[in-house]
Amino acid sequence: MKQMIKPWRHVFKLDPDREIDDNALEAVCMSGTDAIMVGGSSGVTYDNTVDLLSRVRRYEVPCVLEVSNLEMIVPGFDLYMIPMVMNTADSMWITGQHQRAVEEYGYMIPWDLLVPEGYIVLNSDSTVARMTGAQTELDAAGAAAYAQVADKLMSLPVVYVEYSGSFGDMDTVKKIHQSVNAAKLFYGGGIVDAETAAKAAAVCDTIVVGNVVYDNLKQALLTVKAVK
Ligand code: 1GP
């Protein structure tokens, strides 16, 4: 387990493909969140990732990259989160892209900074589900079984329940949380205010707050206070 991961309760996920002005970025970085995660499912490039990293670096908050394609890999982040989608039949998203990355860039990969995430994608109506061919029709026991594969068979340090764009079923998230031992459980999707933040935080280790930063900054900032 990487030391920085352990105490995180709250993370803001910022998308390099979306505009955020300096005042909003300052509010996000100074909010008391534990980390800024840079990532997105589409339109993420080297240039827009470098740009966002350099702007976040004005602040002391840790800044990590969630790698979803090879073009966006930029040096200088504190950690590199590497998703491996548990509930897809397409091995491209489990080990395929990863194999390509290692073959091409293995000599320069800072292995100590990599944190693999066992992704369980549960919102069928999300870009990440469509892109990865995720099999989202899982009941709580089915999802928890994937979490155990990630935690107990693969020893991944993070299990990430991804409902991107919609607030998920908290009973499912709770069951997943109860079923993992060593892995930290991240939850992301549809956290839009203090109430949804508190509900999600009650059943996972770390909440990830994305879209609402762009849709309603004031509510986004209240999600930090709700879990701290
Ligand atoms: C997306 O899990 C994050 O990867 C957050 O989801 O944008 O719905 O907050 P939202």
XYZ file of C-alpha atoms and ligand atoms in Angstrom:
238
model
C 0.000 0.000 0.000
C 1.366 3.372 -0.972
C 1.413 5.623 2.074
C -0.396 8.497 0.408
C -3.428 6.375 -0.377
C -4.212 5.280 3.143
C -5.635 8.401 4.730
C -7.552 9.751 1.748
C -11.218 10.344 2.484
C -11.959 12.759 -0.317
C -10.604 13.254 -3.825
C -11.621 15.705 -6.533
C -11.306 14.316 -10.059
C -10.565 16.980 -12.654
C -10.910 16.407 -16.381
C -8.181 18.008 -18.521
C -10.695 18.203 -21.377
C -12.963 20.589 -19.420
C -12.458 24.262 -18.671
C -11.896 25.418 -15.115
C -10.951 29.011 -14.360
C -8.232 30.022 -11.917
C -10.597 31.012 -9.128
C -12.484 27.726 -9.262
C -9.244 25.753 -9.391
C -7.914 27.611 -6.383
C -11.092 26.883 -4.429
C -10.848 23.181 -5.290
C -7.148 22.889 -4.452
C -7.510 24.812 -1.171
C -10.713 23.025 -0.139
C -9.093 20.543 2.221
C -9.518 17.636 -0.186
C -6.862 14.949 0.162
C -5.829 14.860 -3.485
C -6.571 16.006 -6.992
C -6.948 13.148 -9.439
C -6.490 14.155 -13.067
C -8.341 11.938 -15.493
C -11.130 11.535 -17.988
C -12.545 9.016 -20.395
C -12.222 11.031 -23.594
C -10.417 14.010 -25.094
C -7.472 13.747 -22.696
C -4.166 14.609 -24.349
C -0.559 15.226 -23.329
C -1.014 18.975 -23.768
C -4.187 19.430 -21.738
C -2.821 17.111 -19.022
C 0.467 19.051 -18.717
C -1.488 22.264 -18.576
C -3.733 21.099 -15.743
C -0.823 19.576 -13.773
C 1.158 22.799 -13.927
C -1.833 24.799 -12.705
C -2.540 22.407 -9.814
C 1.149 22.531 -8.860
C 0.703 26.089 -7.606
C -0.867 24.456 -4.560
C 0.402 21.928 -2.043
C -2.347 19.364 -2.542
C -1.106 16.003 -3.908
C -1.820 15.584 -7.602
C -2.170 12.130 -9.151
C -2.848 11.004 -12.686
C -5.382 8.340 -13.543
C -4.030 6.874 -16.742
C -6.654 5.969 -19.323
C -4.566 6.225 -22.480
C -0.903 6.253 -23.405
C -0.956 9.761 -24.902
C -1.795 11.401 -21.573
C 1.191 10.082 -19.615
C 3.016 13.131 -18.291
C 5.955 13.012 -15.868
C 5.781 14.903 -12.591
C 2.647 13.570 -10.892
C 2.850 12.301 -7.308
C 1.270 8.952 -8.211
C -0.080 7.186 -11.286
C -3.359 5.354 -10.798
C -3.685 2.478 -13.253
C -7.227 1.178 -13.822
C -7.754 -2.496 -14.577
C -11.413 -3.147 -15.385
C -12.558 -6.233 -13.506
C -15.979 -6.627 -15.140
C -15.144 -6.631 -18.826
C -14.559 -9.537 -21.182
C -12.233 -7.349 -23.267
C -8.724 -8.040 -22.012
C -7.544 -4.800 -23.639
C -8.860 -3.030 -20.519
C -7.481 -5.540 -18.018
C -3.923 -6.143 -19.199
C -3.777 -5.305 -22.929
C -3.146 -1.565 -22.827
C -0.862 -2.118 -19.871
C 1.242 -4.640 -21.786
C 1.598 -2.181 -24.661
C 2.631 0.602 -22.296
C 5.270 -1.530 -20.603
C 6.651 -2.775 -23.916
C 6.939 0.754 -25.267
C 7.913 2.722 -22.160
C 9.017 0.099 -19.610
C 12.504 1.539 -19.242
C 11.121 4.879 -18.022
C 8.183 3.747 -15.864
C 8.526 4.912 -12.209
C 7.200 1.633 -10.801
C 7.205 2.884 -7.204
C 4.664 5.546 -8.114
C 2.158 3.200 -9.769
C -1.053 2.261 -7.964
C -3.198 -0.315 -9.775
C -6.958 0.022 -9.286
C -9.424 -2.828 -9.703
C -12.220 -0.956 -11.465
C -15.795 -2.184 -11.171
C -17.861 -0.183 -13.659
C -21.540 -0.208 -12.748
C -23.288 2.599 -14.664
C -24.165 1.169 -18.092
C -24.936 4.678 -19.325
C -21.421 6.054 -18.934
C -18.582 6.651 -21.363
C -16.289 4.351 -19.442
C -18.823 1.493 -19.535
C -19.355 1.851 -23.278
C -15.659 2.207 -23.992
C -14.582 -0.822 -21.981
C -17.551 -3.068 -22.737
C -18.161 -3.414 -19.015
C -20.750 -5.953 -17.933
C -22.658 -3.692 -15.598
C -25.660 -5.938 -14.901
C -24.370 -7.238 -11.590
C -26.149 -7.698 -8.306
C -24.412 -6.856 -5.029
C -23.001 -10.358 -4.609
C -21.688 -10.376 -8.186
C -20.000 -7.011 -7.779
C -18.553 -8.025 -4.413
C -17.108 -11.146 -6.014
C -15.229 -8.988 -8.519
C -13.960 -6.879 -5.626
C -12.625 -10.007 -3.947
C -10.885 -11.089 -7.131
C -9.153 -7.685 -7.168
C -8.358 -7.668 -3.455
C -7.660 -11.282 -2.569
C -6.513 -12.896 -5.813
C -4.762 -9.992 -7.502
C -3.697 -8.075 -4.358
C -4.632 -4.748 -5.926
C -4.298 -1.951 -3.338
C -7.416 -0.114 -4.541
C -10.871 -1.282 -5.589
C -12.723 1.512 -7.396
C -16.501 1.304 -7.724
C -17.276 3.566 -10.673
C -20.820 4.810 -11.214
C -19.611 7.872 -13.124
C -22.510 10.252 -13.756
C -25.087 8.627 -11.481
C -25.349 7.981 -7.758
C -24.978 4.282 -7.222
C -26.663 1.695 -5.071
C -25.137 2.195 -1.630
C -26.175 -1.283 -0.471
C -24.008 -2.705 -3.233
C -21.102 -0.448 -2.273
C -21.500 -1.444 1.375
C -21.429 -5.125 0.492
C -18.303 -4.585 -1.584
C -16.677 -2.730 1.310
C -17.441 -5.570 3.693
C -15.994 -8.107 1.289
C -12.521 -6.612 0.839
C -9.676 -6.927 3.331
C -6.510 -5.122 2.357
C -7.695 -2.993 -0.551
C -8.952 0.522 -0.027
C -12.381 1.094 -1.506
C -12.849 4.165 -3.696
C -16.347 5.178 -4.723
C -17.135 7.663 -7.509
C -20.319 8.670 -9.275
C -23.118 11.176 -8.777
C -21.854 12.795 -5.598
C -23.378 16.251 -5.976
C -23.754 17.683 -2.477
C -23.020 17.141 1.202
C -25.784 14.572 1.567
C -24.662 12.265 -1.226
C -21.048 12.711 -0.085
C -21.900 11.608 3.448
C -23.945 8.627 2.248
C -21.141 7.390 0.010
C -18.432 8.092 2.587
C -20.303 5.894 5.087
C -19.767 2.818 2.898
C -16.290 3.288 1.411
C -12.832 4.557 2.306
C -12.510 7.341 -0.248
C -15.072 9.300 -2.222
C -14.248 10.710 -5.645
C -16.122 13.834 -6.718
C -16.084 14.791 -10.395
C -18.740 16.490 -12.497
C -20.248 18.691 -9.812
C -17.027 20.722 -9.723
C -17.982 21.990 -13.178
C -21.751 22.076 -12.634
C -22.022 23.600 -9.155
C -18.771 24.548 -7.470
C -20.413 25.643 -4.234
C -22.044 22.254 -3.731
C -18.804 20.544 -4.750
C -16.902 22.302 -1.983
C -19.499 21.216 0.590
C -18.674 17.572 -0.176
C -15.288 18.045 1.500
C -16.751 19.327 4.753
C -19.301 16.523 4.732
C -16.642 13.837 5.115
C -13.951 15.576 7.146
C -15.711 9.697 -12.385
O -15.966 8.528 -10.372
C -15.771 9.779 -10.902
O -14.655 8.891 -12.740
C -16.742 10.792 -10.408
O -18.014 10.671 -10.998
O -18.336 12.760 -12.263
O -20.304 11.449 -11.419
O -18.828 12.716 -9.846
P -18.930 11.969 -11.138
